mmCIF file of C-alpha atoms in Angstrom:
data_model
loop_
_atom_site.group_PDB
_atom_site.id
_atom_site.type_symbol
_atom_site.label_atom_id
_atom_site.label_comp_id
_atom_site.label_asym_id
_atom_site.label_seq_id
_atom_site.Cartn_x
_atom_site.Cartn_y
_atom_site.Cartn_z
ATOM 1 C CA PRO A 1322 89.581 -6.593 55.331
ATOM 2 C CA GLU A 1323 87.200 -3.641 55.013
ATOM 3 C CA ARG A 1324 85.770 -3.206 58.561
ATOM 4 C CA VAL A 1325 88.010 -3.199 61.550
ATOM 5 C CA LEU A 1326 87.109 -2.953 65.310
ATOM 6 C CA ILE A 1327 89.629 -1.815 67.839
ATOM 7 C CA ILE A 1328 88.821 -2.340 71.508
ATOM 8 C CA GLY A 1329 90.931 -0.184 73.764
ATOM 9 C CA GLY A 1330 93.952 1.391 72.062
ATOM 10 C CA GLY A 1331 93.074 4.890 73.133
ATOM 11 C CA ASP A 1332 96.684 6.015 72.614
ATOM 12 C CA GLY A 1333 95.976 5.844 68.827
ATOM 13 C CA GLY A 1334 98.813 3.514 67.873
ATOM 14 C CA VAL A 1335 96.722 0.634 66.548
ATOM 15 C CA ILE A 1336 94.531 3.121 64.672
ATOM 16 C CA ARG A 1337 97.649 4.613 62.996
ATOM 17 C CA GLU A 1338 98.845 1.228 61.857
ATOM 18 C CA VAL A 1339 95.386 0.106 60.598
ATOM 19 C CA CYS A 1340 94.896 3.246 58.663
ATOM 20 C CA ARG A 1341 98.040 2.689 56.722
ATOM 21 C CA HIS A 1342 96.102 0.099 54.696
ATOM 22 C CA ALA A 1343 94.009 1.591 51.833
ATOM 23 C CA GLU A 1344 91.802 -1.521 51.696
ATOM 24 C CA VAL A 1345 90.269 -0.714 55.053
ATOM 25 C CA LYS A 1346 87.015 1.286 54.602
ATOM 26 C CA GLU A 1347 85.846 1.620 58.200
ATOM 27 C CA VAL A 1348 87.702 1.660 61.574
ATOM 28 C CA VAL A 1349 85.665 1.604 64.717
ATOM 29 C CA ILE A 1350 87.481 2.213 68.010
ATOM 30 C CA CYS A 1351 85.664 1.388 71.324
ATOM 31 C CA GLU A 1352 87.550 3.049 74.164
ATOM 32 C CA ILE A 1353 86.048 3.111 77.681
ATOM 33 C CA ASP A 1354 88.163 6.088 78.926
ATOM 34 C CA LYS A 1355 88.091 9.338 77.050
ATOM 35 C CA MET A 1356 91.060 10.602 79.145
ATOM 36 C CA VAL A 1357 93.280 7.958 77.545
ATOM 37 C CA ILE A 1358 92.538 9.427 74.179
ATOM 38 C CA GLU A 1359 93.156 13.039 75.254
ATOM 39 C CA ALA A 1360 96.387 11.975 77.082
ATOM 40 C CA GLY A 1361 97.627 10.222 73.944
ATOM 41 C CA LYS A 1362 97.017 13.256 71.779
ATOM 42 C CA LYS A 1363 98.795 15.509 74.267
ATOM 43 C CA PHE A 1364 101.824 13.350 75.260
ATOM 44 C CA PHE A 1365 102.221 10.968 72.186
ATOM 45 C CA PRO A 1366 101.416 13.196 69.204
ATOM 46 C CA LYS A 1367 103.545 11.047 66.854
ATOM 47 C CA ILE A 1368 101.440 8.009 67.731
ATOM 48 C CA ALA A 1369 98.015 9.655 67.847
ATOM 49 C CA THR A 1370 98.149 10.749 64.153
ATOM 50 C CA ALA A 1371 95.143 9.000 62.650
ATOM 51 C CA TRP A 1372 92.199 10.335 64.615
ATOM 52 C CA ASP A 1373 91.225 12.770 61.832
ATOM 53 C CA ASP A 1374 91.107 9.959 59.251
ATOM 54 C CA PRO A 1375 87.536 9.988 57.862
ATOM 55 C CA ARG A 1376 87.351 6.190 58.167
ATOM 56 C CA VAL A 1377 87.715 6.334 61.912
ATOM 57 C CA LYS A 1378 84.586 6.239 64.181
ATOM 58 C CA LEU A 1379 84.949 6.543 67.945
ATOM 59 C CA HIS A 1380 82.575 4.837 70.373
ATOM 60 C CA CYS A 1381 83.174 5.616 74.115
ATOM 61 C CA GLY A 1382 81.966 2.635 76.183
ATOM 62 C CA ASP A 1383 82.429 -1.000 77.268
ATOM 63 C CA GLY A 1384 84.106 -3.073 74.682
ATOM 64 C CA ALA A 1385 82.527 -6.314 75.715
ATOM 65 C CA LYS A 1386 79.108 -4.877 75.520
ATOM 66 C CA PHE A 1387 79.749 -3.220 72.146
ATOM 67 C CA VAL A 1388 80.883 -6.578 70.607
ATOM 68 C CA GLU A 1389 77.671 -8.253 71.784
ATOM 69 C CA GLU A 1390 75.548 -5.649 70.075
ATOM 70 C CA ASN A 1391 77.209 -5.944 66.611
ATOM 71 C CA LYS A 1392 76.725 -9.302 65.063
ATOM 72 C CA SER A 1393 78.385 -10.490 61.834
ATOM 73 C CA TYR A 1394 79.757 -7.072 60.925
ATOM 74 C CA PHE A 1395 83.602 -6.854 61.301
ATOM 75 C CA ASP A 1396 86.390 -8.474 59.286
ATOM 76 C CA VAL A 1397 89.026 -7.849 61.986
ATOM 77 C CA ILE A 1398 88.777 -7.234 65.664
ATOM 78 C CA ILE A 1399 91.856 -6.025 67.558
ATOM 79 C CA CYS A 1400 91.674 -6.043 71.397
ATOM 80 C CA ASP A 1401 94.386 -3.753 72.664
ATOM 81 C CA SER A 1402 93.594 -4.106 76.358
ATOM 82 C CA SER A 1403 95.368 -3.726 79.634
ATOM 83 C CA ASP A 1404 96.199 -6.775 81.872
ATOM 84 C CA PRO A 1405 93.356 -9.023 82.927
ATOM 85 C CA VAL A 1406 92.685 -7.379 86.296
ATOM 86 C CA GLY A 1407 90.308 -4.593 87.130
ATOM 87 C CA PRO A 1408 88.040 -3.226 84.330
ATOM 88 C CA ALA A 1409 89.791 -5.385 81.583
ATOM 89 C CA GLN A 1410 89.117 -8.699 83.225
ATOM 90 C CA SER A 1411 85.824 -9.250 81.173
ATOM 91 C CA LEU A 1412 88.046 -9.151 78.010
ATOM 92 C CA PHE A 1413 89.762 -12.371 79.028
ATOM 93 C CA THR A 1414 86.783 -14.620 79.389
ATOM 94 C CA PRO A 1415 85.325 -17.465 77.184
ATOM 95 C CA GLN A 1416 82.117 -15.390 76.912
ATOM 96 C CA PHE A 1417 84.020 -12.446 75.333
ATOM 97 C CA TYR A 1418 85.742 -14.713 72.827
ATOM 98 C CA LYS A 1419 82.446 -16.140 71.940
ATOM 99 C CA ALA A 1420 80.913 -12.618 71.424
ATOM 100 C CA MET A 1421 83.868 -11.637 69.182
ATOM 101 C CA ARG A 1422 83.243 -14.764 67.146
ATOM 102 C CA LEU A 1423 79.593 -13.772 66.610
ATOM 103 C CA ALA A 1424 80.691 -10.204 65.624
ATOM 104 C CA LEU A 1425 82.901 -11.495 62.758
ATOM 105 C CA ARG A 1426 82.033 -12.075 59.079
ATOM 106 C CA PRO A 1427 83.216 -15.382 57.404
ATOM 107 C CA GLY A 1428 86.995 -15.342 57.191
ATOM 108 C CA GLY A 1429 87.213 -12.866 60.048
ATOM 109 C CA LYS A 1430 90.243 -12.571 62.320
ATOM 110 C CA VAL A 1431 90.605 -11.607 65.981
ATOM 111 C CA SER A 1432 93.875 -10.417 67.702
ATOM 112 C CA THR A 1433 93.869 -10.023 71.426
ATOM 113 C CA GLN A 1434 96.549 -8.958 73.937
ATOM 114 C CA ALA A 1435 97.719 -12.198 75.411
ATOM 115 C CA GLU A 1436 100.485 -11.486 77.921
ATOM 116 C CA THR A 1437 103.899 -13.153 77.986
ATOM 117 C CA THR A 1438 104.871 -16.878 77.963
ATOM 118 C CA TRP A 1439 107.493 -16.230 80.601
ATOM 119 C CA LEU A 1440 104.994 -15.117 83.277
ATOM 120 C CA ASP A 1441 101.408 -15.950 82.177
ATOM 121 C CA LEU A 1442 101.556 -19.325 80.386
ATOM 122 C CA ASP A 1443 98.714 -20.601 82.539
ATOM 123 C CA LEU A 1444 96.345 -17.777 81.287
ATOM 124 C CA ILE A 1445 97.524 -18.148 77.674
ATOM 125 C CA GLN A 1446 96.788 -21.940 77.816
ATOM 126 C CA HIS A 1447 93.397 -21.254 79.336
ATOM 127 C CA LEU A 1448 92.437 -18.694 76.697
ATOM 128 C CA ALA A 1449 93.662 -20.903 73.835
ATOM 129 C CA ILE A 1450 91.663 -23.891 74.990
ATOM 130 C CA SER A 1451 88.463 -21.713 75.444
ATOM 131 C CA ALA A 1452 88.972 -19.978 72.067
ATOM 132 C CA ARG A 1453 89.217 -23.296 70.123
ATOM 133 C CA GLU A 1454 85.590 -23.882 70.890
ATOM 134 C CA TYR A 1455 84.573 -20.983 68.675
ATOM 135 C CA TYR A 1456 87.264 -20.473 66.005
ATOM 136 C CA ASP A 1457 88.644 -22.611 63.204
ATOM 137 C CA SER A 1458 92.274 -21.651 64.081
ATOM 138 C CA VAL A 1459 93.749 -20.387 67.308
ATOM 139 C CA GLU A 1460 97.480 -19.414 67.287
ATOM 140 C CA TYR A 1461 99.827 -17.524 69.501
ATOM 141 C CA ALA A 1462 102.394 -14.944 68.294
ATOM 142 C CA TYR A 1463 104.507 -12.422 69.978
ATOM 143 C CA THR A 1464 106.542 -9.324 69.485
ATOM 144 C CA GLN A 1465 109.389 -7.579 71.281
ATOM 145 C CA ILE A 1466 108.540 -4.578 73.329
ATOM 146 C CA PRO A 1467 111.466 -3.485 75.584
ATOM 147 C CA THR A 1468 109.310 -1.603 78.055
ATOM 148 C CA TYR A 1469 106.968 -4.468 78.805
ATOM 149 C CA PRO A 1470 107.653 -7.296 81.415
ATOM 150 C CA CYS A 1471 110.203 -9.667 79.969
ATOM 151 C CA GLY A 1472 110.607 -7.485 76.953
ATOM 152 C CA MET A 1473 107.749 -9.083 74.954
ATOM 153 C CA ILE A 1474 104.009 -9.200 74.551
ATOM 154 C CA GLY A 1475 101.948 -11.807 72.921
ATOM 155 C CA PHE A 1476 98.764 -12.066 70.822
ATOM 156 C CA LEU A 1477 96.159 -14.692 70.562
ATOM 157 C CA ILE A 1478 95.184 -14.863 66.854
ATOM 158 C CA CYS A 1479 91.793 -16.462 66.452
ATOM 159 C CA SER A 1480 90.550 -16.934 62.871
ATOM 160 C CA LEU A 1481 87.478 -18.194 60.891
ATOM 161 C CA ALA A 1482 87.858 -19.952 57.602
ATOM 162 C CA PRO A 1483 86.194 -18.221 54.582
ATOM 163 C CA ALA A 1484 82.630 -19.044 53.702
ATOM 164 C CA ALA A 1485 83.833 -21.198 50.816
ATOM 165 C CA ALA A 1486 85.299 -23.592 53.350
ATOM 166 C CA ASP A 1487 81.852 -24.672 54.801
ATOM 167 C CA SER A 1488 82.047 -28.111 53.168
ATOM 168 C CA LYS A 1489 85.738 -28.737 54.264
ATOM 169 C CA THR A 1490 86.991 -30.835 57.158
ATOM 170 C CA ASN A 1491 87.954 -29.170 60.426
ATOM 171 C CA ALA A 1492 91.662 -29.752 59.655
ATOM 172 C CA GLU A 1493 91.248 -28.116 56.266
ATOM 173 C CA LYS A 1494 89.422 -25.182 57.810
ATOM 174 C CA LYS A 1495 92.205 -24.774 60.381
ATOM 175 C CA GLN A 1496 94.751 -24.632 57.577
ATOM 176 C CA MET A 1497 92.774 -22.113 55.557
ATOM 177 C CA ALA A 1498 92.222 -19.893 58.531
ATOM 178 C CA SER A 1499 95.865 -19.925 59.738
ATOM 179 C CA CYS A 1500 97.660 -16.578 59.963
ATOM 180 C CA ARG A 1501 101.159 -17.992 60.121
ATOM 181 C CA LYS A 1502 101.992 -16.811 56.683
ATOM 182 C CA PRO A 1503 101.143 -13.403 55.183
ATOM 183 C CA ARG A 1504 98.026 -13.437 52.988
ATOM 184 C CA ARG A 1505 99.147 -10.635 50.738
ATOM 185 C CA LYS A 1506 102.215 -8.718 49.740
ATOM 186 C CA LEU A 1507 102.501 -5.140 51.024
ATOM 187 C CA ASN A 1508 103.257 -2.475 48.414
ATOM 188 C CA GLN A 1509 106.858 -1.308 48.326
ATOM 189 C CA LYS A 1510 105.959 2.240 49.610
ATOM 190 C CA LEU A 1511 104.372 0.851 52.805
ATOM 191 C CA GLU A 1512 107.210 -1.630 53.301
ATOM 192 C CA ASN A 1513 109.724 1.204 53.239
ATOM 193 C CA VAL A 1514 107.787 2.957 56.046
ATOM 194 C CA LEU A 1515 107.449 0.119 58.414
ATOM 195 C CA LYS A 1516 110.296 -0.188 61.008
ATOM 196 C CA TYR A 1517 109.591 -3.631 62.519
ATOM 197 C CA TYR A 1518 107.292 -5.701 60.372
ATOM 198 C CA SER A 1519 108.379 -7.833 57.351
ATOM 199 C CA LYS A 1520 107.071 -11.023 55.882
ATOM 200 C CA GLU A 1521 110.016 -12.865 57.529
ATOM 201 C CA MET A 1522 109.227 -11.315 60.904
ATOM 202 C CA HIS A 1523 105.539 -12.171 60.474
ATOM 203 C CA SER A 1524 106.201 -15.928 60.249
ATOM 204 C CA ALA A 1525 108.925 -15.864 62.838
ATOM 205 C CA SER A 1526 106.579 -14.419 65.381
ATOM 206 C CA PHE A 1527 104.661 -17.673 65.547
ATOM 207 C CA VAL A 1528 107.709 -19.715 66.403
ATOM 208 C CA LEU A 1529 107.653 -20.453 70.116
ATOM 209 C CA PRO A 1530 110.098 -21.978 72.642
ATOM 210 C CA ALA A 1531 109.431 -25.626 73.124
ATOM 211 C CA PHE A 1532 107.888 -25.244 76.581
ATOM 212 C CA ALA A 1533 105.373 -22.648 75.316
ATOM 213 C CA ARG A 1534 104.576 -24.710 72.189
ATOM 214 C CA ARG A 1535 103.795 -27.781 74.331
ATOM 215 C CA ALA A 1536 101.521 -25.937 76.691
ATOM 216 C CA ILE A 1537 99.593 -23.902 74.108
ATOM 217 C CA TYR A 1538 99.273 -26.510 71.405
ATOM 218 C CA GLU A 1539 99.750 -29.857 73.038
ATOM 219 C CA GLY A 1540 98.109 -29.305 76.426
ATOM 220 C CA ALA A 1541 101.141 -29.873 78.570
ATOM 221 C CA LYS A 1542 100.754 -29.164 82.219
ATOM 222 C CA VAL A 1543 101.715 -25.674 83.353
ATOM 223 C CA GLN A 1544 103.405 -25.792 86.719
ATOM 224 C CA ARG A 1545 103.200 -22.059 87.597
ATOM 225 C CA LYS A 1546 99.572 -20.935 88.060
ATOM 226 C CA ASN A 1547 100.422 -17.284 88.578
ATOM 227 C CA LYS A 1548 97.956 -15.067 86.540
ATOM 228 C CA MET A 1549 94.905 -17.376 86.933
ATOM 229 C CA LYS A 1550 95.365 -17.245 90.681
ATOM 230 C CA ILE A 1551 95.558 -13.408 90.649
ATOM 231 C CA MET A 1552 92.343 -13.170 88.632
ATOM 232 C CA ALA A 1553 90.546 -15.723 90.875
ATOM 233 C CA ASP A 1554 91.668 -13.810 94.020
ATOM 234 C CA GLU A 1555 90.367 -10.571 92.626
ATOM 235 C CA LYS A 1556 87.042 -12.156 91.691
ATOM 236 C CA LYS A 1557 86.644 -13.427 95.234
ATOM 237 C CA SER A 1558 87.462 -10.067 96.748
ATOM 238 C CA LYS A 1559 84.583 -8.451 94.874
ATOM 239 C CA LYS A 1560 81.950 -10.798 96.226
#
């Protein structure tokens, strides 16, 4: 990937990790709150290390609006948002997933913050169903974050097949777009620097407990409608 868009992520952590990859030529970060950036530089200097990279371009504004204004430009979009209440709620809608799809080039990938299967399975299922209308492959992966609720956070990985797949069947496009296996081998120098990621961890992050797999991929009924209710109640309160 050459062009990467980061929505949110003002602490600088995602930028730092993206800039580790020499293949990337342009990194655009769209952060709505300048104070997040300044706080990150002040209190997390070991995380906010890539702001001076010449490939990084900062746009302060609404991420949803920015995506709508940039069609067919990015290879990767990473949405490092807060929870789907308040100002970030627009980043958890079908309209936003459609806008990100239109902002991608063929073969593009989207990774969004997608909560935890232990608390928010209803929202994850809703997002996955919506995203499948626009992407060739929609998958859920997760990582361990001890300071997050339940000690984990998930990502909805939405992918387009490359342009060469236009004549393929939907099943073939889905397979070609899947992110379950690493597409390239990292150089040894980079591998030695990374503390969490490995090719084994990459594939393992897509392996889900049976209840989550059934809900996200097989449409099983989700009993606990927690996060969707919270979002609906907030929407009503604004009217």
